[in-house]
Short mmCIF file of C-alpha atoms in Angstrom, two decimals:
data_model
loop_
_atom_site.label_atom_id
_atom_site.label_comp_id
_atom_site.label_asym_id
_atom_site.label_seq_id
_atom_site.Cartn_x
_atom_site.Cartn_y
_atom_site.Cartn_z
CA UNK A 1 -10.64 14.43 -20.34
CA UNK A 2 -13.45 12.65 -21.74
CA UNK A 3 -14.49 8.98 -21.27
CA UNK A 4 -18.14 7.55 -21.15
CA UNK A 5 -20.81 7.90 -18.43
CA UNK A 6 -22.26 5.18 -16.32
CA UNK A 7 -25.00 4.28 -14.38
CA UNK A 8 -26.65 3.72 -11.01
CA UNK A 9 -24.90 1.02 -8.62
CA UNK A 10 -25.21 -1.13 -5.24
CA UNK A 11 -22.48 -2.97 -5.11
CA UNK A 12 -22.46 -6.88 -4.76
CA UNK A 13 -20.71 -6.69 -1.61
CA UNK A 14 -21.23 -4.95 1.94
CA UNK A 15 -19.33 -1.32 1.90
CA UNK A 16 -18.97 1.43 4.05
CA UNK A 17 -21.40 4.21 4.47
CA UNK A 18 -20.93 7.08 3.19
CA UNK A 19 -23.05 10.47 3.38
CA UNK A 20 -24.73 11.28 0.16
CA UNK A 21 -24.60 15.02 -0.72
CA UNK A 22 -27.11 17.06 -2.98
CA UNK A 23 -26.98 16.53 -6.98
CA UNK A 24 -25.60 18.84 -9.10
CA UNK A 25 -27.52 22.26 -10.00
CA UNK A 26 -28.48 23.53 -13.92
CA UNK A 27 -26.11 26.43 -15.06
CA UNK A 28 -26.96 27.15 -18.20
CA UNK A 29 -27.86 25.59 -21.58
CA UNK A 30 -27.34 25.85 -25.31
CA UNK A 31 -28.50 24.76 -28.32
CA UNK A 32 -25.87 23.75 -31.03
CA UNK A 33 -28.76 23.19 -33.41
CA UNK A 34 -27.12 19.90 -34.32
CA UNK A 35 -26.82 16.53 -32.11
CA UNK A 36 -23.82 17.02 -29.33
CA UNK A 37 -21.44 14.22 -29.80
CA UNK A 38 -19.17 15.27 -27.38
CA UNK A 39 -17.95 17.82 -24.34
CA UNK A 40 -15.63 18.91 -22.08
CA UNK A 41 -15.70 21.17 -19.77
CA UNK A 42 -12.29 23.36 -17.66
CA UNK A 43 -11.99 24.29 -14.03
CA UNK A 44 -14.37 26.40 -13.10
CA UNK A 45 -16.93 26.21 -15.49
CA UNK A 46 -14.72 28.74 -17.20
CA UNK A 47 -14.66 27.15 -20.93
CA UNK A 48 -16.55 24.18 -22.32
CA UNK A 49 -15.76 22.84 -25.58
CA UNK A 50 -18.93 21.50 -27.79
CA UNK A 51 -18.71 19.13 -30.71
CA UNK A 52 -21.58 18.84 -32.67
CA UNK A 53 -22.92 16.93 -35.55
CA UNK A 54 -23.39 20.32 -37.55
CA UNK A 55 -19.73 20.20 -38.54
CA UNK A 56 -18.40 22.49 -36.05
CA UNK A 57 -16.16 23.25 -33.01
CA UNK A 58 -17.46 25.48 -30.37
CA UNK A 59 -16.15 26.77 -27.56
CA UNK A 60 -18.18 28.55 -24.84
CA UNK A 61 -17.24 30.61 -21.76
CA UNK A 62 -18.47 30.80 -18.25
CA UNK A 63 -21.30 33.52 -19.21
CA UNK A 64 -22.10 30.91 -22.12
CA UNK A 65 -21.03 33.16 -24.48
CA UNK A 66 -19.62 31.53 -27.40
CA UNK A 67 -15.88 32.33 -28.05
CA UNK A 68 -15.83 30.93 -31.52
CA UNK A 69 -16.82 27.87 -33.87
CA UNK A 70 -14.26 26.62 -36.32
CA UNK A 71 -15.88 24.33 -39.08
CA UNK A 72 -13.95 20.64 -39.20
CA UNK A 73 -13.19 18.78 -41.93
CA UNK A 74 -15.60 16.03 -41.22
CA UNK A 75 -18.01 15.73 -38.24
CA UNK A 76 -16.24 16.29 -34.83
CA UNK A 77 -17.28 13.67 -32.20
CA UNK A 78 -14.89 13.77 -29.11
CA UNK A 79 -13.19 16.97 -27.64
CA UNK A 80 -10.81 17.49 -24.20
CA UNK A 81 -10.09 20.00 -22.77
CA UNK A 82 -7.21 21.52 -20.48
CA UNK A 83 -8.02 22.66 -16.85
CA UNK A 84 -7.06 26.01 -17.89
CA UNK A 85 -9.13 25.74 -21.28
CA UNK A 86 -6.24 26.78 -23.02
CA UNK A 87 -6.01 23.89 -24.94
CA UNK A 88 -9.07 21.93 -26.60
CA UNK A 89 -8.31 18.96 -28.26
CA UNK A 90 -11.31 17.50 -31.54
CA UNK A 91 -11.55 14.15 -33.11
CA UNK A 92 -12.35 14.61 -36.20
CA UNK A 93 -12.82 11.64 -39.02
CA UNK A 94 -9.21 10.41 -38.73
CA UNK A 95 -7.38 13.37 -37.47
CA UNK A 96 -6.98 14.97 -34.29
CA UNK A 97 -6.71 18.97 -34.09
CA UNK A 98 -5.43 21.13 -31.00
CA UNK A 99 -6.98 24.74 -31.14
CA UNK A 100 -5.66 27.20 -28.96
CA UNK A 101 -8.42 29.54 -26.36
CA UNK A 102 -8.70 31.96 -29.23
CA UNK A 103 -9.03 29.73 -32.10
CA UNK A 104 -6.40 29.10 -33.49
CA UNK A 105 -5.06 25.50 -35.15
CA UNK A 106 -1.79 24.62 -33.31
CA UNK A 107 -1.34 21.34 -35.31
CA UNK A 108 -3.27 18.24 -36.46
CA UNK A 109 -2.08 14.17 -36.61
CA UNK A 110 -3.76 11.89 -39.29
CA UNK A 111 -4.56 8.51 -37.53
CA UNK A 112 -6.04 6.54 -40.79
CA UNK A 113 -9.40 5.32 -39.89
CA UNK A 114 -12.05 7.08 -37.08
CA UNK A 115 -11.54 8.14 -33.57
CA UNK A 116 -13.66 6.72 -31.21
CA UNK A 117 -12.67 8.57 -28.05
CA UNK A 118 -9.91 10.81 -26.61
CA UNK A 119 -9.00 12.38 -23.09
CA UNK A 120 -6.10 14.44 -21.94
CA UNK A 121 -4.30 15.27 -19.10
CA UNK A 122 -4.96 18.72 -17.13
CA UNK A 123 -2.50 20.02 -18.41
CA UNK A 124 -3.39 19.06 -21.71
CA UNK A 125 0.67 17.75 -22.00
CA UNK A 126 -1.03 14.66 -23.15
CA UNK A 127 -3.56 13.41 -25.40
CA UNK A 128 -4.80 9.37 -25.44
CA UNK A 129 -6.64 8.29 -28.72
CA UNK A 130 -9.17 5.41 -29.08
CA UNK A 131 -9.17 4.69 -32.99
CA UNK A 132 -11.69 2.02 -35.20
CA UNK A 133 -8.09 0.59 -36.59
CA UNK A 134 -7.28 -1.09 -33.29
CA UNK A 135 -4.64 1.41 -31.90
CA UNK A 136 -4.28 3.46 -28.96
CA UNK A 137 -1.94 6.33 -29.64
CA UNK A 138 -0.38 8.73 -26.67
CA UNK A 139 0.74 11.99 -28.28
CA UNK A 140 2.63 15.12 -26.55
CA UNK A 141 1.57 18.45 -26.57
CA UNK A 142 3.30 19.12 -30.00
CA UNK A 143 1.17 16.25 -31.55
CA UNK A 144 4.08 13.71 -31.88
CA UNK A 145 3.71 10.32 -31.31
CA UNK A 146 4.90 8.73 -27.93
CA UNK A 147 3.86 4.99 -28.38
CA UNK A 148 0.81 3.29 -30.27
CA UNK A 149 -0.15 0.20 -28.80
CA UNK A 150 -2.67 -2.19 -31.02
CA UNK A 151 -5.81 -3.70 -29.45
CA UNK A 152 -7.31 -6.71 -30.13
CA UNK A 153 -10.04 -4.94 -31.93
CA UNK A 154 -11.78 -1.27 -31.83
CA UNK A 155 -10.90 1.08 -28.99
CA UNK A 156 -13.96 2.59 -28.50
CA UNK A 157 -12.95 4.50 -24.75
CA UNK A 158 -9.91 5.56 -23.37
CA UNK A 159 -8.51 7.66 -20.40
CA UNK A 160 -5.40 8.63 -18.98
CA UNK A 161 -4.35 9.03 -15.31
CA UNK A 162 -4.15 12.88 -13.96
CA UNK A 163 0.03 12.19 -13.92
CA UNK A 164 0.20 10.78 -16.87
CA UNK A 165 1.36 7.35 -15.58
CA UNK A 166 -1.59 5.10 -16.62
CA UNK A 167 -4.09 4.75 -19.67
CA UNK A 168 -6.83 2.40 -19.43
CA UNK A 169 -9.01 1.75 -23.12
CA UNK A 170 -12.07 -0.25 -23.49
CA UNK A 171 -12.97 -2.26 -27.30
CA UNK A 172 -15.63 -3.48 -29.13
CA UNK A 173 -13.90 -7.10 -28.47
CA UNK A 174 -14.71 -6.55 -24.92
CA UNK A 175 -11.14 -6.32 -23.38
CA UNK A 176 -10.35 -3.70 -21.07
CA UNK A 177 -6.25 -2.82 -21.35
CA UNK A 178 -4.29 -0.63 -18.20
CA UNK A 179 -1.02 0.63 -20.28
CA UNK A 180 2.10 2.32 -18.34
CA UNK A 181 2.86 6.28 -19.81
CA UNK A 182 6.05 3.75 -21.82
CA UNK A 183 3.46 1.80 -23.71
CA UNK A 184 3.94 -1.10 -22.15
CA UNK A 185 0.88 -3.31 -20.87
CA UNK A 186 0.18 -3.87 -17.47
CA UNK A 187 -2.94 -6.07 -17.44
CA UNK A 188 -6.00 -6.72 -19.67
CA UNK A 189 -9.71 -8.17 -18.60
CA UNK A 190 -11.86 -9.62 -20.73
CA UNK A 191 -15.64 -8.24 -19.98
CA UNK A 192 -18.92 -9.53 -21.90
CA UNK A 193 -19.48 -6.90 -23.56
CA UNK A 194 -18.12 -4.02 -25.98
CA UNK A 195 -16.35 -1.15 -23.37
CA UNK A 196 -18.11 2.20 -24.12
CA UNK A 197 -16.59 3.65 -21.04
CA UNK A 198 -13.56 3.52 -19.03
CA UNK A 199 -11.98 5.77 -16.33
CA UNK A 200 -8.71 5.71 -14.10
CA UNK A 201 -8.75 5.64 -10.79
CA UNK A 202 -5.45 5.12 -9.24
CA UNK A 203 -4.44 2.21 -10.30
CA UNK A 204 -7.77 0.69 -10.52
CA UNK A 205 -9.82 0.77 -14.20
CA UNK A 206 -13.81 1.75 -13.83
CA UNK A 207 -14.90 0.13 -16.69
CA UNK A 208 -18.47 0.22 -18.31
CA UNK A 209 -20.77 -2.32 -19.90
CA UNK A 210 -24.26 -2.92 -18.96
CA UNK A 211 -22.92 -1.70 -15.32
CA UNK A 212 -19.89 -0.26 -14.08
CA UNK A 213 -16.99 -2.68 -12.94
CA UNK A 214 -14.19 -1.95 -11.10
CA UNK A 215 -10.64 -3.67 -12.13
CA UNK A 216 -7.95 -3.94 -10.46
CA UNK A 217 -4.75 -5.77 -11.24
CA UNK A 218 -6.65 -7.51 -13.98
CA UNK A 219 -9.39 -8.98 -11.58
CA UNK A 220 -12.69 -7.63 -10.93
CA UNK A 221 -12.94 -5.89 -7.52
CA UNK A 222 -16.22 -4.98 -7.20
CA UNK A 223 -19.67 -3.80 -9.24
CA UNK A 224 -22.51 -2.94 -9.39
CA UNK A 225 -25.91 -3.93 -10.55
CA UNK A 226 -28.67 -2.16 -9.40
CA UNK A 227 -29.73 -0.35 -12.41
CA UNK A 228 -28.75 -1.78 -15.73
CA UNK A 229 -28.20 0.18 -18.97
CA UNK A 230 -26.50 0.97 -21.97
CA UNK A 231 -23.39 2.65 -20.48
CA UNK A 232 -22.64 6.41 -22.65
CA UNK A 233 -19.53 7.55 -21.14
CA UNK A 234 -16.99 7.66 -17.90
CA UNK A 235 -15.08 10.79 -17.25
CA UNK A 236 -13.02 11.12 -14.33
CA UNK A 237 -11.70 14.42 -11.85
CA UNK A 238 -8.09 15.14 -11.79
CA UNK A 239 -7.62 13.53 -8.60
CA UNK A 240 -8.53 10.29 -10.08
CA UNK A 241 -10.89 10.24 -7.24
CA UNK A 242 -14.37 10.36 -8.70
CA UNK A 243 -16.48 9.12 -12.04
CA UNK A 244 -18.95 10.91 -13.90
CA UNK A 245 -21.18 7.96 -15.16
CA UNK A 246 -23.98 7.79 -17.61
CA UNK A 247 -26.62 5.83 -19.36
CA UNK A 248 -28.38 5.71 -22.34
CA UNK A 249 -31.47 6.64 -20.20
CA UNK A 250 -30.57 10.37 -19.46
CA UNK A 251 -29.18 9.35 -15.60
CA UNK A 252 -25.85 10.61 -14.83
CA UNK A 253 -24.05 9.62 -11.25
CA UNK A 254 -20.93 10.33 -9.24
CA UNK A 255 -18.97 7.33 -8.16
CA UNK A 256 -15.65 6.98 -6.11
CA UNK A 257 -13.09 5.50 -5.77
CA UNK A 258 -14.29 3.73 -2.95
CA UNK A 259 -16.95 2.33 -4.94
CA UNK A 260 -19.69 4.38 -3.23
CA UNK A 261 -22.57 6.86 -5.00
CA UNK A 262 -22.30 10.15 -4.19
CA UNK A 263 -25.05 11.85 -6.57
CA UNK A 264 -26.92 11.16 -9.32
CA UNK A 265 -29.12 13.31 -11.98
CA UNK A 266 -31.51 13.00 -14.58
CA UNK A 267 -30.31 14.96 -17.48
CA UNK A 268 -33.23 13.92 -19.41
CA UNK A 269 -32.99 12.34 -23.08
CA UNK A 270 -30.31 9.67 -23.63
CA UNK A 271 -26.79 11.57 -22.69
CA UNK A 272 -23.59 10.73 -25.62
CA UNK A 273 -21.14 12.21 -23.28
CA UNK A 274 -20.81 13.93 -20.32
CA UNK A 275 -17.46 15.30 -18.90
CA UNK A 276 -16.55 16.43 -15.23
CA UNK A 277 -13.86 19.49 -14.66
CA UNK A 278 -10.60 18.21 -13.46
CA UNK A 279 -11.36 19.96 -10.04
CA UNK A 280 -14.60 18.08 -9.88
CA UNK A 281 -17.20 22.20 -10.05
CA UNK A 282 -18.51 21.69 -13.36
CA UNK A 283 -20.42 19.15 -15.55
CA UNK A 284 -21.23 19.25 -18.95
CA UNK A 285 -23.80 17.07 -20.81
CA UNK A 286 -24.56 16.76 -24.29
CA UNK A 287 -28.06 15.25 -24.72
CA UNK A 288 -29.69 15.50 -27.86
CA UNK A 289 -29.06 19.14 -29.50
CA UNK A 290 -28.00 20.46 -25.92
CA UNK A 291 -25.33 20.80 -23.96
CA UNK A 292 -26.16 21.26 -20.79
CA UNK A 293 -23.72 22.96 -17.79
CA UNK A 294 -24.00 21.57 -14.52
CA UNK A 295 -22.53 22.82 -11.28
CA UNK A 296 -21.60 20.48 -8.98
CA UNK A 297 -22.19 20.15 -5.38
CA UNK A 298 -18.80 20.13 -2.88
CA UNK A 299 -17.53 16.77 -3.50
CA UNK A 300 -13.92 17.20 -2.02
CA UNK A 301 -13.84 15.61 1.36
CA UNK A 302 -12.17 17.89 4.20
CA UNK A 303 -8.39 16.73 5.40
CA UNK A 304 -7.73 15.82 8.80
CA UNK A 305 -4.33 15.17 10.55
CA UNK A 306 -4.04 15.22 14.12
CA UNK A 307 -1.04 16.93 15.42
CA UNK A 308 -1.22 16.18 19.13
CA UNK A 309 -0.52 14.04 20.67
CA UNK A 310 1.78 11.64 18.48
CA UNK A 311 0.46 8.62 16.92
CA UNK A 312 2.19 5.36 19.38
CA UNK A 313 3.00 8.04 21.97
CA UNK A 314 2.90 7.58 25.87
CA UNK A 315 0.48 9.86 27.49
CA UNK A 316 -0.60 10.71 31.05
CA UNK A 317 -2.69 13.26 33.36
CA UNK A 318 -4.34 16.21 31.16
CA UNK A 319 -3.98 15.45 27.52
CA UNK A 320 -4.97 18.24 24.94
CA UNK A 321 -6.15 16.82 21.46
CA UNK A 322 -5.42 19.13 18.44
CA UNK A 323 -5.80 18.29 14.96
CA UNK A 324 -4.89 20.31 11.42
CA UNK A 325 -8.48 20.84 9.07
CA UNK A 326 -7.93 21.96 5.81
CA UNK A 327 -11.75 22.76 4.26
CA UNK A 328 -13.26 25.68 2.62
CA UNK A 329 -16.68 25.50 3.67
CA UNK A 330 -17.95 25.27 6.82
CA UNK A 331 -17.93 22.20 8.78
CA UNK A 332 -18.81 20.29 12.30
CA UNK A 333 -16.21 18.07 14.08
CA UNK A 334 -16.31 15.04 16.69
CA UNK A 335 -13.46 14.20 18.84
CA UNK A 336 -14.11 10.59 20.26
CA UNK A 337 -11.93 8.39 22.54
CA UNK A 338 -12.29 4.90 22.18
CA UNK A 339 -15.56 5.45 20.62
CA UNK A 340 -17.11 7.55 23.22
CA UNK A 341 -17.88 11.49 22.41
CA UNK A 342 -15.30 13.85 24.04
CA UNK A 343 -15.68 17.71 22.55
CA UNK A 344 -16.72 18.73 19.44
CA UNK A 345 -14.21 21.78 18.99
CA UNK A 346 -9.85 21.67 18.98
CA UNK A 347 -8.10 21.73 20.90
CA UNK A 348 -9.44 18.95 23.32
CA UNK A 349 -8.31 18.79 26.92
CA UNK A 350 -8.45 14.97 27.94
CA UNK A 351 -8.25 14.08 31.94
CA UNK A 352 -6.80 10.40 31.89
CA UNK A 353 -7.29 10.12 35.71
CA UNK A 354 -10.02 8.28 34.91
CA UNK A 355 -8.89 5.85 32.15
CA UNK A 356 -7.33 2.74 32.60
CA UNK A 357 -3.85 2.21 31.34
CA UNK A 358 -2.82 0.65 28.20
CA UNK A 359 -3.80 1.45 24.53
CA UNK A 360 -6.62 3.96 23.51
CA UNK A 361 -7.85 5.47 20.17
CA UNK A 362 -8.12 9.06 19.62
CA UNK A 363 -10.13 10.22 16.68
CA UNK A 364 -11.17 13.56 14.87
CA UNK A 365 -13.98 13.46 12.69
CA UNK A 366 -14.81 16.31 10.13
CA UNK A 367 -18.47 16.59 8.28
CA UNK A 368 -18.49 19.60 5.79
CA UNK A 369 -21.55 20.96 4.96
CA UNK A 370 -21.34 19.48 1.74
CA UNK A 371 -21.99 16.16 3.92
CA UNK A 372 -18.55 14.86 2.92
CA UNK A 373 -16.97 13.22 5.78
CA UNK A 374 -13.28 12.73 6.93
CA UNK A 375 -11.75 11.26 9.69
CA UNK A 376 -8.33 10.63 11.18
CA UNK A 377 -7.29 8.21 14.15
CA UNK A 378 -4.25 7.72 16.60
CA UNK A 379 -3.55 5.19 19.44
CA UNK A 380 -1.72 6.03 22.25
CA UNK A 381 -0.34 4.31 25.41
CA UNK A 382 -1.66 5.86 28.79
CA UNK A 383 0.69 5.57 31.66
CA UNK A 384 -0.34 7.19 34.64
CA UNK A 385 0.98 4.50 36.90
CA UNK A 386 4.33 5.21 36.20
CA UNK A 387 3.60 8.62 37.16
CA UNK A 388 2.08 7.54 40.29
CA UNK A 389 4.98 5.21 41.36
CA UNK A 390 7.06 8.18 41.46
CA UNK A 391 5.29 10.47 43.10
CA UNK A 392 5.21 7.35 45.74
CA UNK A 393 8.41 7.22 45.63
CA UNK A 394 9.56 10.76 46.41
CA UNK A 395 6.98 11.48 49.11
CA UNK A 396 9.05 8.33 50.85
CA UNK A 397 12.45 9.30 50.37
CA UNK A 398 11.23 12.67 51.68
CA UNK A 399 10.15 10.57 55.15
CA UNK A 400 14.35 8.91 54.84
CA UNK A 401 16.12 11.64 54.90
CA UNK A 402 13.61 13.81 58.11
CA UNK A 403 14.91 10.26 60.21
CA UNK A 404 18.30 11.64 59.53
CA UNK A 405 21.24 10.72 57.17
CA UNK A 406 20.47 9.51 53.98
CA UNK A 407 23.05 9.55 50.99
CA UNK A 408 21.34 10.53 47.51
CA UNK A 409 22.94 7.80 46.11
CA UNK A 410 20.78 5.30 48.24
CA UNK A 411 17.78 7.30 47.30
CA UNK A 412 18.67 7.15 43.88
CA UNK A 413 19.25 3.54 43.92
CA UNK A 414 15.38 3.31 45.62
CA UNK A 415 13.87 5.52 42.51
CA UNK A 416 15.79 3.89 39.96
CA UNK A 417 13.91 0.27 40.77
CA UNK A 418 10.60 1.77 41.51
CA UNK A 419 11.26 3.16 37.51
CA UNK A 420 12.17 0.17 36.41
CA UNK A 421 9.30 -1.53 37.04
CA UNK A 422 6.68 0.62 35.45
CA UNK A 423 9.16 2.60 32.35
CA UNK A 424 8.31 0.71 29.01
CA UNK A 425 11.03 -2.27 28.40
CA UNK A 426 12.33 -0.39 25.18
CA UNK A 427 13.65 2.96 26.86
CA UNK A 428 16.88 3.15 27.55
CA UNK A 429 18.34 2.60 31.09
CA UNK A 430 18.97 5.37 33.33
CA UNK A 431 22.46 6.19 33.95
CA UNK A 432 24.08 7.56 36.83
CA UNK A 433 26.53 10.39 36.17
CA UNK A 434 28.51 10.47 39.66
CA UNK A 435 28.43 9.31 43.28
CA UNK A 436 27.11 11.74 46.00
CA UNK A 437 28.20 12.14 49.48
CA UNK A 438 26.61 11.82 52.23
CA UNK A 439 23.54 14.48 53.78
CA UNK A 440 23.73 14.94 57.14
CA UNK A 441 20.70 16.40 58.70
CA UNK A 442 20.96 19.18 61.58
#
């Protein structure tokens, strides 16, 4: 995919913490000889695709070896890519051209007046265009046309949701559109400025002018302002969880979807595009003749789902807390009830004796050592009065039936009240199967 980068942010309202992790690390460069106009790079670093104002089409692997270079009609300025790399996508003039991972044309579509932008699914199944004649166009992987929707002037950035459901395109008129996969608007916004930059996440639209803006059902749901520039280009994972932003100053950053800054890096001169993998490893900038490859710091959060006990479950006397972690680095946890620290390793053996009864919060926090951070929370209902009460309660009928003779029935008829009182109102009564006889003792 490939969308516009953005810039710095605090947001104008109070948000949750959130641990930053370390920026991105330099890969590898190389010179096209020519300025980069755009780039995209595949999971894993594996391929990035390179247009450049020299007329040509490259395509690099992992070793930055360069596959090939195909010469375009015109001067290429946008490229996507697959997550596979086996499908890169050019903007050329008015056309757009799907080459293979050898080389190889596939097909081309003639839009009549210049692309602006483009960005594809992972799979590369299909392809949104921004064009200077007002349309959006969303073609399938065998270059026919799906829908074309027209703008109320230039669409100068699009993207297109990981599933294919949602496009969001930004114009020179300053309206930001979110389109269903049908063609069919959802909502527009009307900004302040020309959209160089837009990028889906979920169903909200991160939009960029002289600062990224989140949108949400067509109303602004947060910003920010700290730093203030010319926004490049917005680019987003294949989760539609993160945004690769960038300025006209060089400064590329990592926002969520949360609206928080995970990284940021200074790429140097003023960066025309940047693109993140689908999977979120690899960054590639173009900035000035270069395209530079970035690898990128672990930005997937760990997942956490507690398994024991249930979530709204009654608990009492020795409790063990277990939780399922799925992360591939390594990582610390904290297992806190009601706030206060309990272990820090599963499973966790809780004595209740202690606690009063009633509601309490269980929770398992993970911190990777990538410094993302996950949690996940239960509340259960202690009850170890209702335990008590019958352990009363059959120590007494014990004393009954040493006087003498006792029927189990009457005994029964004892428990069965002392339950009633402490069970929770919405179990169901306790039935009796049968009358006993009597016990005679001796």
């Amino acid at each position: 995919m490939d969308k516009k980068i953005l810039a710095l942010v605090v947001t104008l309202f109070v948000l949750p913490c959130v641990s930053a992790v370390a920026a991105p690390t330099l890969f590898w460069s190389y010179d096209t000889g020519g300025t980069v106009t755009g780039v995209a790079v595949s999971d894993g670093g594996n391929y990035t695709a390179v247009a450049s104002s020299d007329g040509y089409l490259y395509l690099l692997n992992k070793s930055k070896k360069l596959m090939w270079r195909e010469k375009t009609e015109n001067t290429p300025l946008k490229v996507g890519i697959s997550s596979k790399g086996d499908r890169i996508f050019v903007g050329d003039g008015s056309n757009v051209y799907l080459y293979n991972k050898t080389g190889d044309l596939q097909w081309e579509f003639f839009v009549g007046d210049d692309i602006e932008d483009l960005a594809v699914t992972p799979t590369g199944d299909r392809v949104v265009v921004g064009s200077l004649n007002h349309n959006i166009y969303l073609l399938n992987v065998v270059g026919g046309v799906l829908w074309k929707y027209k703008a109320n002037s230039p669409v100068l950035s699009v993207d297109i949701s990981s599933d294919g459901k949602y496009i969001a395109a930004g114009t020179s008129g300053s309206i930001t559109y979110m389109i269903t996969r049908d063609g069919n608007l959802l909502w527009e916004y009307i900004n302040t400025r020309s959209i160089y930059g837009v990028g889906v996440l979920g169903r909200q639209i991160i939009s960029g002018q002289r600062y990224p803006v989140f949108l949400e059902d067509g109303h602004q749901a947060g910003s920010y302002t700290s730093v203030v520039c010319d926004i490049m280009s917005i680019d987003t994972t294949g989760d539609d969880e993160f945004a690769l932003v960038g300025c006209d100053d060089g400064n590329i950053y990592l926002i969520d979807s949360q609206k928080h800054k995970r990284w940021s890096y200074e790429a140097g001169e003023s960066s025309r595009d940047a693109s993140i993998s689908p999977r979120g490893d690899f960054i590639a900038v173009a900035s000035g003749s270069t395209v530079y490859i970035l690898e990128s710091p672990d930005i997937a959060p760990p997942v956490v789902e507690i398994t024991s006990p249930k979530d709204g479950g009654s608990v009492s006397g020795l409790i063990d807390i277990d939780a399922k972690v799925t992360e591939d680095s390594s990582y610390t946890l904290k297992v806190t009830i009601d706030g206060d620290y309990a272990c820090s390793k599963l499973p966790c053996t809780w004595n209740t004796g202690a606690a009063s009864d009633g509601e309490h919060t269980i929770k398992v926090e993970v911190n990777d050592s990538g410094g993302n951070v996950e949690a996940d929370s239960i509340n259960v209902i202690l009850s170890n009065t209702l335990m008590g009460g019958i352990s009363s309660e059959i120590s007494e009928t014990k004393e009954i039936v040493e006087e003498g003779r006792v029927t189990l029935k009457e005994t029964e008829e004892a428990l069965r009240e002392r339950l009633d009182e402490n069970l929770p109102a919405n179990l169901p009564p306790i039935r009796q199967d049968r009358d006993y006889g009597p016990i005679i003792k001796g």
